[in-house]
Tab-separated table of N, CA and C in Angstrom:
chain	number	residue	atom	x	y	z
A	1	UNK	N	45.327	-149.899	77.701
A	1	UNK	CA	43.906	-150.607	78.726
A	1	UNK	C	44.147	-150.569	79.238
A	2	UNK	N	43.816	-149.755	80.660
A	2	UNK	CA	44.287	-149.864	82.170
A	2	UNK	C	43.861	-150.803	82.885
A	3	UNK	N	44.324	-150.880	84.098
A	3	UNK	CA	43.741	-152.148	85.030
A	3	UNK	C	42.621	-151.766	85.523
A	4	UNK	N	41.731	-152.653	85.712
A	4	UNK	CA	40.602	-152.100	86.557
A	4	UNK	C	40.062	-152.736	87.515
A	5	UNK	N	38.913	-152.823	88.099
A	5	UNK	CA	38.420	-153.411	89.009
A	5	UNK	C	37.873	-154.483	88.675
A	6	UNK	N	38.366	-155.913	89.061
A	6	UNK	CA	38.163	-157.274	88.407
A	6	UNK	C	37.293	-158.119	89.746
A	7	UNK	N	36.211	-158.486	89.500
A	7	UNK	CA	35.092	-159.270	90.305
A	7	UNK	C	35.307	-160.621	90.082
A	8	UNK	N	35.524	-161.298	90.945
A	8	UNK	CA	35.590	-162.930	90.344
A	8	UNK	C	34.215	-163.117	91.329
A	9	UNK	N	33.186	-164.370	90.819
A	9	UNK	CA	31.992	-165.033	91.254
A	9	UNK	C	31.945	-166.575	90.854
A	10	UNK	N	31.333	-167.163	91.908
A	10	UNK	CA	30.776	-168.787	91.406
A	10	UNK	C	30.196	-168.393	90.326
A	11	UNK	N	30.056	-169.271	89.336
A	11	UNK	CA	28.934	-169.436	88.378
A	11	UNK	C	27.825	-169.867	88.581
A	12	UNK	N	26.377	-169.790	88.156
A	12	UNK	CA	25.429	-170.500	88.665
A	12	UNK	C	25.003	-170.868	87.014
A	13	UNK	N	23.924	-172.014	87.264
A	13	UNK	CA	23.227	-172.512	86.035
A	13	UNK	C	22.877	-171.618	85.137
A	14	UNK	N	22.370	-170.371	85.392
A	14	UNK	CA	21.903	-169.322	84.210
A	14	UNK	C	23.318	-168.938	83.535
A	15	UNK	N	24.415	-169.185	84.058
A	15	UNK	CA	25.538	-168.523	83.276
A	15	UNK	C	26.075	-169.707	82.052
A	16	UNK	N	25.135	-170.888	81.887
A	16	UNK	CA	25.530	-171.704	80.934
A	16	UNK	C	25.718	-170.803	79.514
A	17	UNK	N	25.647	-170.257	79.000
A	17	UNK	CA	25.183	-169.056	77.438
A	17	UNK	C	26.803	-168.459	77.749
A	18	UNK	N	26.702	-167.796	78.928
A	18	UNK	CA	27.790	-166.646	78.924
A	18	UNK	C	28.878	-167.771	78.999
A	19	UNK	N	29.179	-168.768	79.344
A	19	UNK	CA	30.218	-169.868	79.829
A	19	UNK	C	31.078	-169.981	78.430
A	20	UNK	N	29.263	-171.000	77.416
A	20	UNK	CA	29.395	-171.486	76.219
A	20	UNK	C	30.454	-170.243	75.006
A	21	UNK	N	30.102	-168.825	75.130
A	21	UNK	CA	30.386	-168.140	74.288
A	21	UNK	C	31.543	-167.810	74.893
A	22	UNK	N	31.752	-167.347	76.079
A	22	UNK	CA	33.251	-166.873	76.558
A	22	UNK	C	34.327	-168.307	76.389
A	23	UNK	N	33.652	-169.202	76.407
A	23	UNK	CA	34.953	-170.261	76.452
A	23	UNK	C	35.219	-170.998	75.128
A	24	UNK	N	34.421	-170.810	73.850
A	24	UNK	CA	34.687	-170.984	72.441
A	24	UNK	C	35.450	-169.786	72.253
A	25	UNK	N	35.146	-168.557	72.469
A	25	UNK	CA	35.877	-167.310	72.219
A	25	UNK	C	37.110	-167.721	72.265
A	26	UNK	N	36.943	-167.509	73.467
A	26	UNK	CA	39.042	-167.237	74.082
A	26	UNK	C	39.764	-168.852	73.675
A	27	UNK	N	38.731	-169.931	73.806
A	27	UNK	CA	39.933	-171.159	73.470
A	27	UNK	C	39.994	-170.724	71.719
A	28	UNK	N	39.165	-170.274	70.851
A	28	UNK	CA	39.638	-169.929	69.686
A	28	UNK	C	40.650	-169.073	69.408
A	29	UNK	N	40.631	-167.808	70.069
A	29	UNK	CA	41.559	-166.733	70.524
A	29	UNK	C	43.087	-167.361	70.361
A	30	UNK	N	43.004	-168.046	71.380
A	30	UNK	CA	44.289	-168.741	72.187
A	30	UNK	C	44.830	-169.838	71.344
A	31	UNK	N	44.058	-170.775	70.426
A	31	UNK	CA	44.454	-171.582	69.977
A	31	UNK	C	44.314	-172.003	68.274
A	32	UNK	N	43.367	-171.251	67.901
A	32	UNK	CA	43.078	-170.499	66.625
A	32	UNK	C	44.005	-170.919	65.408
A	33	UNK	N	45.257	-169.527	65.943
A	33	UNK	CA	46.501	-169.328	65.060
A	33	UNK	C	47.169	-170.514	64.431
A	34	UNK	N	47.150	-171.535	65.589
A	34	UNK	CA	48.299	-172.149	65.714
A	34	UNK	C	47.987	-173.562	65.325
A	35	UNK	N	46.501	-173.694	64.625
A	35	UNK	CA	45.836	-175.068	64.471
A	35	UNK	C	44.752	-175.084	63.155
A	36	UNK	N	44.283	-175.742	62.517
A	36	UNK	CA	43.270	-176.022	61.591
A	36	UNK	C	42.023	-175.248	61.911
A	37	UNK	N	41.359	-174.883	61.204
A	37	UNK	CA	40.060	-174.366	61.258
A	37	UNK	C	38.893	-175.586	61.674
A	38	UNK	N	39.392	-176.513	60.906
A	38	UNK	CA	38.326	-178.123	61.197
A	38	UNK	C	38.937	-178.426	62.347
A	39	UNK	N	40.010	-178.732	63.024
A	39	UNK	CA	40.178	-179.210	64.038
A	39	UNK	C	39.655	-178.376	65.077
A	40	UNK	N	39.751	-177.009	64.794
A	40	UNK	CA	39.316	-176.080	65.771
A	40	UNK	C	37.859	-176.204	65.740
A	41	UNK	N	37.256	-176.423	64.811
A	41	UNK	CA	35.694	-176.401	64.637
A	41	UNK	C	35.058	-177.913	65.416
A	42	UNK	N	35.939	-178.688	65.158
A	42	UNK	CA	35.603	-179.856	65.899
A	42	UNK	C	35.801	-179.874	67.079
A	43	UNK	N	36.885	-179.374	67.825
A	43	UNK	CA	36.937	-179.223	68.975
A	43	UNK	C	35.949	-178.083	69.717
A	44	UNK	N	35.462	-176.965	69.343
A	44	UNK	CA	34.737	-176.468	69.922
A	44	UNK	C	33.236	-176.682	69.984
A	45	UNK	N	32.755	-177.512	69.278
A	45	UNK	CA	31.778	-177.832	68.655
A	45	UNK	C	31.049	-179.006	70.043
A	46	UNK	N	32.242	-179.977	70.228
A	46	UNK	CA	32.300	-181.084	71.165
A	46	UNK	C	32.486	-180.233	72.479
A	47	UNK	N	32.954	-179.136	72.780
A	47	UNK	CA	33.114	-178.544	74.033
A	47	UNK	C	32.396	-177.381	74.510
A	48	UNK	N	31.866	-176.454	73.676
A	48	UNK	CA	31.549	-175.216	74.229
A	48	UNK	C	29.875	-174.834	74.039
A	49	UNK	N	29.255	-176.071	73.752
A	49	UNK	CA	27.613	-175.378	73.356
A	49	UNK	C	27.340	-175.355	74.856
A	50	UNK	N	25.970	-174.572	74.608
A	50	UNK	CA	25.358	-174.263	75.896
A	50	UNK	C	24.756	-175.288	76.734
A	51	UNK	N	24.340	-176.758	76.452
A	51	UNK	CA	23.834	-177.502	76.712
A	51	UNK	C	25.044	-178.402	77.252
A	52	UNK	N	26.230	-178.428	76.479
A	52	UNK	CA	27.489	-178.777	77.168
A	52	UNK	C	27.911	-177.463	78.902
A	53	UNK	N	27.708	-176.981	78.604
A	53	UNK	CA	28.182	-176.178	79.950
A	53	UNK	C	27.085	-176.052	81.045
A	54	UNK	N	25.938	-176.453	80.342
A	54	UNK	CA	25.207	-177.067	81.524
A	54	UNK	C	25.071	-178.003	82.527
A	55	UNK	N	25.637	-179.093	81.200
A	55	UNK	CA	25.983	-180.588	81.784
A	55	UNK	C	26.546	-180.188	83.171
A	56	UNK	N	28.234	-179.444	82.663
A	56	UNK	CA	29.389	-179.092	83.291
A	56	UNK	C	28.917	-178.322	84.576
A	57	UNK	N	27.970	-177.291	84.476
A	57	UNK	CA	27.956	-176.641	85.690
A	57	UNK	C	27.147	-177.566	86.739
A	58	UNK	N	25.934	-178.665	86.299
A	58	UNK	CA	25.578	-179.320	86.831
A	58	UNK	C	26.510	-180.791	87.872
A	59	UNK	N	27.924	-180.920	87.529
A	59	UNK	CA	28.708	-182.087	87.636
A	59	UNK	C	28.937	-181.751	89.227
A	60	UNK	N	28.835	-182.649	89.969
A	60	UNK	CA	29.058	-182.631	91.469
A	60	UNK	C	30.958	-182.775	91.318
A	61	UNK	N	31.372	-181.659	92.232
A	61	UNK	CA	32.787	-181.325	92.444
A	61	UNK	C	33.368	-180.167	91.295
A	62	UNK	N	32.579	-179.812	90.516
A	62	UNK	CA	32.819	-178.810	89.454
A	62	UNK	C	32.779	-177.559	90.070
A	63	UNK	N	33.255	-176.626	89.844
A	63	UNK	CA	32.875	-174.950	89.832
A	63	UNK	C	33.737	-174.088	88.952
A	64	UNK	N	32.592	-173.339	88.471
A	64	UNK	CA	32.878	-172.230	87.638
A	64	UNK	C	33.270	-170.763	87.829
A	65	UNK	N	34.299	-170.499	87.921
A	65	UNK	CA	34.650	-169.011	88.506
A	65	UNK	C	34.559	-168.158	87.152
A	66	UNK	N	33.995	-166.993	87.529
A	66	UNK	CA	33.930	-165.806	86.422
A	66	UNK	C	34.442	-164.428	86.836
A	67	UNK	N	35.496	-164.076	85.506
A	67	UNK	CA	35.823	-163.310	86.114
A	67	UNK	C	35.328	-161.897	85.013
A	68	UNK	N	34.900	-160.310	86.055
A	68	UNK	CA	34.240	-159.792	85.532
A	68	UNK	C	34.759	-158.118	85.677
A	69	UNK	N	34.965	-157.809	84.755
A	69	UNK	CA	35.133	-156.092	84.668
A	69	UNK	C	33.866	-154.921	84.756
A	70	UNK	N	33.303	-154.398	85.585
A	70	UNK	CA	32.540	-153.550	84.947
A	70	UNK	C	30.581	-154.266	84.979
A	71	UNK	N	30.868	-155.307	85.669
A	71	UNK	CA	29.649	-156.343	85.068
A	71	UNK	C	30.344	-157.430	83.967
A	72	UNK	N	31.163	-157.120	82.800
A	72	UNK	CA	31.067	-157.619	81.842
A	72	UNK	C	32.235	-158.934	82.142
A	73	UNK	N	31.919	-160.055	81.553
A	73	UNK	CA	33.136	-161.496	81.788
A	73	UNK	C	33.971	-161.120	80.914
A	74	UNK	N	34.952	-161.110	81.469
A	74	UNK	CA	36.398	-161.174	81.026
A	74	UNK	C	37.038	-162.134	80.945
A	75	UNK	N	36.627	-163.043	81.368
A	75	UNK	CA	37.672	-164.394	82.388
A	75	UNK	C	36.856	-165.509	82.550
A	76	UNK	N	37.472	-166.634	82.685
A	76	UNK	CA	37.181	-167.812	83.646
A	76	UNK	C	37.303	-168.646	84.125
A	77	UNK	N	37.480	-169.553	84.751
A	77	UNK	CA	38.170	-170.917	85.205
A	77	UNK	C	37.260	-171.822	85.506
A	78	UNK	N	37.452	-173.099	85.216
A	78	UNK	CA	36.668	-174.153	85.811
A	78	UNK	C	37.920	-175.344	86.366
A	79	UNK	N	37.293	-175.543	88.120
A	79	UNK	CA	37.769	-176.338	88.297
A	79	UNK	C	37.019	-177.903	89.089
A	80	UNK	N	37.887	-178.994	89.192
A	80	UNK	CA	37.084	-180.058	89.135
A	80	UNK	C	37.724	-180.596	90.433
A	81	UNK	N	37.191	-181.336	91.643
A	81	UNK	CA	37.491	-182.500	92.231
A	81	UNK	C	37.784	-183.457	91.726
A	82	UNK	N	38.662	-184.291	92.091
A	82	UNK	CA	38.834	-185.919	91.448
A	82	UNK	C	39.711	-186.299	91.463
A	83	UNK	N	40.219	-187.469	90.970
A	83	UNK	CA	41.469	-188.205	90.430
A	83	UNK	C	42.441	-187.367	89.646
A	84	UNK	N	43.484	-187.318	90.029
A	84	UNK	CA	44.723	-186.787	89.492
A	84	UNK	C	45.317	-188.061	89.041
A	85	UNK	N	46.518	-187.997	87.557
A	85	UNK	CA	47.322	-188.441	87.457
A	85	UNK	C	48.579	-188.877	88.242
A	86	UNK	N	49.023	-190.302	88.066
A	86	UNK	CA	49.976	-190.473	89.102
A	86	UNK	C	50.891	-189.871	89.851
A	87	UNK	N	51.632	-188.650	88.176
A	87	UNK	CA	52.379	-187.896	88.641
A	87	UNK	C	52.324	-186.466	89.626
A	88	UNK	N	50.741	-186.281	89.918
A	88	UNK	CA	50.434	-185.570	90.798
A	88	UNK	C	50.247	-185.921	92.127
A	89	UNK	N	51.499	-185.398	92.690
A	89	UNK	CA	51.565	-185.975	94.617
A	89	UNK	C	50.578	-184.845	95.483
A	90	UNK	N	49.555	-185.920	95.882
A	90	UNK	CA	49.045	-185.530	96.766
A	90	UNK	C	47.205	-186.194	97.006
A	91	UNK	N	46.944	-186.125	98.210
A	91	UNK	CA	45.952	-187.157	98.565
A	91	UNK	C	44.288	-186.388	98.379
A	92	UNK	N	44.215	-185.108	97.965
A	92	UNK	CA	43.359	-184.673	98.121
A	92	UNK	C	43.168	-183.454	96.991
A	93	UNK	N	43.263	-183.652	95.632
A	93	UNK	CA	43.942	-182.894	94.410
A	93	UNK	C	42.595	-182.286	93.877
A	94	UNK	N	42.951	-181.269	93.284
A	94	UNK	CA	41.648	-180.282	92.603
A	94	UNK	C	42.521	-179.545	91.294
A	95	UNK	N	41.584	-180.272	89.829
A	95	UNK	CA	42.199	-179.805	88.850
A	95	UNK	C	41.842	-178.202	88.397
A	96	UNK	N	42.377	-177.446	88.155
A	96	UNK	CA	42.324	-176.230	86.801
A	96	UNK	C	42.018	-177.019	85.351
A	97	UNK	N	40.818	-177.340	84.874
A	97	UNK	CA	40.469	-177.784	83.735
A	97	UNK	C	40.769	-176.796	82.690
A	98	UNK	N	39.769	-175.318	83.042
A	98	UNK	CA	40.465	-174.189	82.186
A	98	UNK	C	40.702	-173.380	82.767
A	99	UNK	N	41.252	-171.970	82.260
A	99	UNK	CA	41.458	-171.117	82.955
A	99	UNK	C	41.919	-170.175	81.545
A	100	UNK	N	40.654	-169.176	81.101
A	100	UNK	CA	41.214	-168.583	80.315
A	100	UNK	C	40.761	-166.933	80.727
A	101	UNK	N	41.422	-166.053	79.571
A	101	UNK	CA	41.124	-164.721	80.004
A	101	UNK	C	41.113	-164.271	78.149
A	102	UNK	N	39.680	-162.682	77.915
A	102	UNK	CA	39.892	-162.243	77.137
A	102	UNK	C	40.999	-161.789	76.613
A	103	UNK	N	41.671	-161.756	75.649
A	103	UNK	CA	42.746	-161.206	74.938
A	103	UNK	C	42.945	-160.025	75.633
A	104	UNK	N	42.156	-159.228	75.260
A	104	UNK	CA	42.360	-157.487	75.445
A	104	UNK	C	42.696	-157.703	77.335
A	105	UNK	N	42.560	-158.052	78.011
A	105	UNK	CA	42.472	-157.941	79.447
A	105	UNK	C	43.726	-159.196	79.782
A	106	UNK	N	44.590	-159.834	78.948
A	106	UNK	CA	45.837	-160.361	79.233
A	106	UNK	C	46.481	-159.470	79.684
A	107	UNK	N	47.318	-159.620	81.085
A	107	UNK	CA	48.130	-158.531	81.614
A	107	UNK	C	47.886	-157.319	82.360
A	108	UNK	N	46.671	-157.491	82.455
A	108	UNK	CA	45.936	-156.335	83.141
A	108	UNK	C	45.345	-157.103	84.901
A	109	UNK	N	45.455	-158.237	85.198
A	109	UNK	CA	45.305	-158.418	86.697
A	109	UNK	C	44.078	-159.258	86.285
A	110	UNK	N	43.514	-159.975	85.597
A	110	UNK	CA	42.633	-160.991	85.324
A	110	UNK	C	43.224	-162.428	85.779
A	111	UNK	N	43.832	-162.973	85.070
A	111	UNK	CA	44.619	-164.096	85.374
A	111	UNK	C	45.180	-164.313	86.854
A	112	UNK	N	45.954	-163.131	87.546
A	112	UNK	CA	46.033	-163.346	88.719
A	112	UNK	C	44.836	-163.461	89.767
A	113	UNK	N	43.775	-162.630	89.696
A	113	UNK	CA	42.723	-162.880	90.358
A	113	UNK	C	41.970	-163.500	90.315
A	114	UNK	N	42.149	-164.594	88.974
A	114	UNK	CA	41.780	-165.616	88.535
A	114	UNK	C	41.775	-166.823	89.612
A	115	UNK	N	43.471	-166.947	89.269
A	115	UNK	CA	44.087	-167.765	89.978
A	115	UNK	C	44.159	-167.853	91.598
A	116	UNK	N	44.344	-166.428	92.145
A	116	UNK	CA	43.965	-165.994	93.605
A	116	UNK	C	42.778	-166.908	93.873
A	117	UNK	N	41.432	-166.753	93.712
A	117	UNK	CA	40.336	-166.991	93.001
A	117	UNK	C	40.195	-169.044	93.546
A	118	UNK	N	41.209	-168.866	92.337
A	118	UNK	CA	41.381	-170.607	92.592
A	118	UNK	C	41.850	-171.360	93.349
A	119	UNK	N	42.979	-170.948	94.049
A	119	UNK	CA	43.710	-171.235	95.266
A	119	UNK	C	42.981	-170.851	96.583
A	120	UNK	N	42.303	-170.057	96.675
A	120	UNK	CA	41.573	-169.770	97.943
A	120	UNK	C	40.488	-170.673	97.683
A	121	UNK	N	39.614	-171.058	96.806
A	121	UNK	CA	38.486	-172.286	96.799
A	121	UNK	C	39.066	-173.764	97.144
A	122	UNK	N	40.533	-173.975	96.393
A	122	UNK	CA	40.979	-175.240	96.727
A	122	UNK	C	41.480	-175.116	98.582
A	123	UNK	N	41.893	-174.472	99.138
A	123	UNK	CA	42.005	-174.004	100.048
A	123	UNK	C	40.839	-174.186	100.729
A	124	UNK	N	40.016	-174.075	100.915
A	124	UNK	CA	37.949	-174.071	101.523
A	124	UNK	C	38.386	-175.347	101.140
A	125	UNK	N	38.029	-176.025	100.301
A	125	UNK	CA	37.923	-177.430	99.694
A	125	UNK	C	38.911	-178.626	100.723
A	126	UNK	N	40.137	-177.898	101.400
A	126	UNK	CA	40.947	-178.757	102.073
A	126	UNK	C	41.562	-179.729	101.135
A	127	UNK	N	41.691	-179.131	99.503
A	127	UNK	CA	42.903	-179.478	98.748
A	127	UNK	C	43.987	-179.193	99.120
A	128	UNK	N	45.307	-180.205	98.808
A	128	UNK	CA	46.545	-179.990	99.172
A	128	UNK	C	47.313	-180.092	97.746
A	129	UNK	N	46.596	-180.022	96.786
A	129	UNK	CA	47.586	-179.614	95.612
A	129	UNK	C	46.853	-179.370	94.783
A	130	UNK	N	47.092	-178.477	93.571
A	130	UNK	CA	46.179	-178.382	92.465
A	130	UNK	C	46.924	-178.116	91.289
A	131	UNK	N	46.319	-178.730	90.005
A	131	UNK	CA	46.776	-179.300	88.793
A	131	UNK	C	46.040	-178.740	87.998
A	132	UNK	N	46.996	-178.548	86.896
A	132	UNK	CA	46.476	-178.463	85.407
A	132	UNK	C	47.571	-179.136	84.167
A	133	UNK	N	46.761	-178.744	83.309
A	133	UNK	CA	47.507	-179.510	82.150
A	133	UNK	C	47.204	-177.966	80.869
A	134	UNK	N	48.408	-178.153	80.208
A	134	UNK	CA	48.789	-176.791	79.283
A	134	UNK	C	49.728	-176.872	78.099
A	135	UNK	N	49.405	-176.952	77.137
A	135	UNK	CA	49.655	-177.003	75.707
A	135	UNK	C	51.269	-176.861	75.531
A	136	UNK	N	52.443	-177.763	75.451
A	136	UNK	CA	53.608	-177.377	75.261
A	136	UNK	C	54.241	-176.236	74.682
A	137	UNK	N	53.469	-176.029	73.655
A	137	UNK	CA	53.589	-174.785	72.698
A	137	UNK	C	53.281	-173.529	73.358
A	138	UNK	N	52.434	-173.556	74.638
A	138	UNK	CA	51.778	-171.977	75.263
A	138	UNK	C	52.802	-171.617	75.898
A	139	UNK	N	53.815	-170.992	75.866
A	139	UNK	CA	55.140	-170.124	76.625
A	139	UNK	C	54.628	-169.341	77.519
A	140	UNK	N	53.635	-168.334	76.830
A	140	UNK	CA	52.867	-167.243	78.057
A	140	UNK	C	52.485	-167.610	78.976
A	141	UNK	N	51.381	-168.674	78.465
A	141	UNK	CA	50.855	-169.859	79.824
A	141	UNK	C	51.831	-170.261	80.679
A	142	UNK	N	52.676	-171.185	80.118
A	142	UNK	CA	53.462	-171.790	81.288
A	142	UNK	C	54.448	-171.160	82.171
A	143	UNK	N	54.730	-169.777	81.304
A	143	UNK	CA	55.402	-168.910	82.227
A	143	UNK	C	54.650	-168.446	83.156
A	144	UNK	N	53.318	-167.561	83.006
A	144	UNK	CA	52.208	-167.295	84.237
A	144	UNK	C	52.355	-168.227	85.310
A	145	UNK	N	51.980	-169.508	84.880
A	145	UNK	CA	51.788	-170.356	85.823
A	145	UNK	C	52.916	-170.868	86.553
A	146	UNK	N	54.577	-170.861	86.127
A	146	UNK	CA	55.565	-171.125	86.818
A	146	UNK	C	55.667	-169.703	87.877
A	147	UNK	N	55.300	-168.510	87.760
A	147	UNK	CA	55.286	-167.452	88.543
A	147	UNK	C	54.096	-167.695	89.721
A	148	UNK	N	52.964	-168.240	89.386
A	148	UNK	CA	52.113	-168.630	90.032
A	148	UNK	C	52.417	-169.783	91.125
A	149	UNK	N	53.433	-170.429	91.107
A	149	UNK	CA	54.107	-171.295	91.898
A	149	UNK	C	53.749	-172.875	91.270
A	150	UNK	N	53.605	-172.819	89.566
A	150	UNK	CA	53.285	-174.265	89.110
A	150	UNK	C	54.524	-174.967	88.755
A	151	UNK	N	55.069	-176.019	88.840
A	151	UNK	CA	56.372	-176.583	88.337
A	151	UNK	C	55.730	-177.915	87.708
A	152	UNK	N	56.412	-177.936	86.305
A	152	UNK	CA	56.357	-179.602	85.489
A	152	UNK	C	56.587	-180.527	86.469
A	153	UNK	N	55.557	-181.411	86.186
A	153	UNK	CA	55.323	-182.926	87.054
A	153	UNK	C	55.027	-183.976	85.908
A	154	UNK	N	55.254	-183.611	84.707
A	154	UNK	CA	54.532	-184.928	83.619
A	154	UNK	C	54.045	-184.518	82.384
A	155	UNK	N	53.390	-185.246	81.669
A	155	UNK	CA	52.664	-184.920	80.472
A	155	UNK	C	51.470	-185.686	80.316
A	156	UNK	N	50.744	-185.354	79.300
A	156	UNK	CA	49.691	-186.364	78.606
A	156	UNK	C	49.381	-185.723	77.241
A	157	UNK	N	48.820	-186.458	76.646
A	157	UNK	CA	48.528	-186.253	75.014
A	157	UNK	C	46.714	-185.418	75.469
A	158	UNK	N	46.506	-184.439	74.516
A	158	UNK	CA	45.339	-183.461	74.295
A	158	UNK	C	45.037	-183.697	72.675
A	159	UNK	N	43.567	-184.296	72.521
A	159	UNK	CA	43.614	-184.506	71.121
A	159	UNK	C	41.973	-183.313	70.732
A	160	UNK	N	43.026	-182.226	69.986
A	160	UNK	CA	42.109	-181.338	69.111
A	160	UNK	C	41.747	-181.413	67.635
A	161	UNK	N	40.306	-182.246	67.418
A	161	UNK	CA	39.585	-182.297	66.641
A	161	UNK	C	40.789	-183.678	65.941
A	162	UNK	N	41.436	-183.632	65.053
A	162	UNK	CA	42.011	-184.702	64.499
A	162	UNK	C	43.853	-185.471	64.718
A	163	UNK	N	44.079	-183.978	65.706
A	163	UNK	CA	45.409	-183.464	65.812
A	163	UNK	C	45.872	-183.626	67.417
A	164	UNK	N	46.839	-184.887	67.498
A	164	UNK	CA	47.071	-185.245	69.072
A	164	UNK	C	48.149	-184.415	69.347
A	165	UNK	N	48.289	-183.632	70.033
A	165	UNK	CA	49.160	-183.053	70.941
A	165	UNK	C	49.648	-183.195	72.144
A	166	UNK	N	50.873	-182.543	72.600
A	166	UNK	CA	51.140	-182.599	74.102
A	166	UNK	C	51.047	-181.839	74.943
A	167	UNK	N	50.557	-181.703	75.967
A	167	UNK	CA	50.039	-180.962	77.379
A	167	UNK	C	51.035	-181.623	78.055
A	168	UNK	N	51.673	-180.320	79.336
A	168	UNK	CA	52.711	-180.740	80.126
A	168	UNK	C	51.528	-180.902	81.456
A	169	UNK	N	51.616	-181.415	82.371
A	169	UNK	CA	51.103	-181.349	83.503
A	169	UNK	C	51.892	-180.385	84.581
A	170	UNK	N	51.245	-179.842	85.192
A	170	UNK	CA	51.913	-178.726	86.111
A	170	UNK	C	50.969	-178.687	87.277
A	171	UNK	N	51.989	-178.607	88.619
A	171	UNK	CA	51.366	-178.797	89.973
A	171	UNK	C	51.754	-177.986	90.888
A	172	UNK	N	51.272	-177.535	91.968
A	172	UNK	CA	51.543	-176.781	92.765
A	172	UNK	C	50.955	-177.364	94.307
A	173	UNK	N	51.532	-177.305	95.416
A	173	UNK	CA	51.548	-177.790	96.440
A	173	UNK	C	50.653	-176.616	97.353
A	174	UNK	N	49.960	-177.040	98.082
A	174	UNK	CA	49.222	-175.930	98.857
A	174	UNK	C	49.697	-175.541	100.598
A	175	UNK	N	49.746	-174.703	100.579
A	175	UNK	CA	50.073	-174.501	102.155
A	175	UNK	C	48.779	-174.341	103.013
A	176	UNK	N	48.967	-173.788	103.983
A	176	UNK	CA	48.081	-173.750	105.244
A	176	UNK	C	47.006	-172.497	104.548
A	177	UNK	N	45.966	-172.481	105.041
A	177	UNK	CA	45.473	-171.207	104.301
A	177	UNK	C	45.177	-170.034	104.924
A	178	UNK	N	45.796	-169.981	105.720
A	178	UNK	CA	46.766	-168.140	106.577
A	178	UNK	C	47.572	-167.817	105.194
A	179	UNK	N	48.706	-168.929	104.545
A	179	UNK	CA	49.445	-168.723	104.069
A	179	UNK	C	49.179	-168.412	102.828
A	180	UNK	N	48.733	-169.404	102.077
A	180	UNK	CA	47.865	-169.587	100.673
A	180	UNK	C	47.284	-167.979	100.267
A	181	UNK	N	46.469	-167.807	101.184
A	181	UNK	CA	45.847	-166.579	100.714
A	181	UNK	C	46.764	-165.335	100.500
A	182	UNK	N	47.715	-165.269	101.845
A	182	UNK	CA	48.462	-164.034	101.302
A	182	UNK	C	49.366	-163.756	100.124
A	183	UNK	N	49.669	-165.033	99.323
A	183	UNK	CA	50.621	-164.988	98.706
A	183	UNK	C	50.139	-164.681	97.182
A	184	UNK	N	49.711	-163.623	96.950
A	184	UNK	CA	49.030	-163.022	95.954
A	184	UNK	C	49.847	-162.854	94.921
């Protein structure tokens, strides 16, 4: 698959069904092989219905970004303003709550385009730190985030169905807007 022209847009309330389908599919693609079917089904049922996505789209301080190629959604990110764990240094944090690409598009610029959009959004919101959590066993994602300037600052638990897993907390300080947008 060749690299393509990737567009990023802010999701609207009309995107709830798209986000539910894309979210469930990319989550299952990413974590399904390493987890039980029952745990995956339980988590997905509680996280990715159209109604849940509608509620999340309406939450104050939350924004979804959708990456598309030729109009077809191929990835998305969910950002949320608000309090961060104590290990996140900053006075105005923003969390990347979800960050996923369709498997065929991994390595073709979707993640980089989405991350650039996330960082640009954070700068326009006057945030001084971006943070996220990532499963400690997801080496590919950890490497991607490290290449984008994130470093491990802590840990927390994540419950998938009945399985208690361990996530790494990663953070990146933000620079001035002119510097941030040039660090693509």
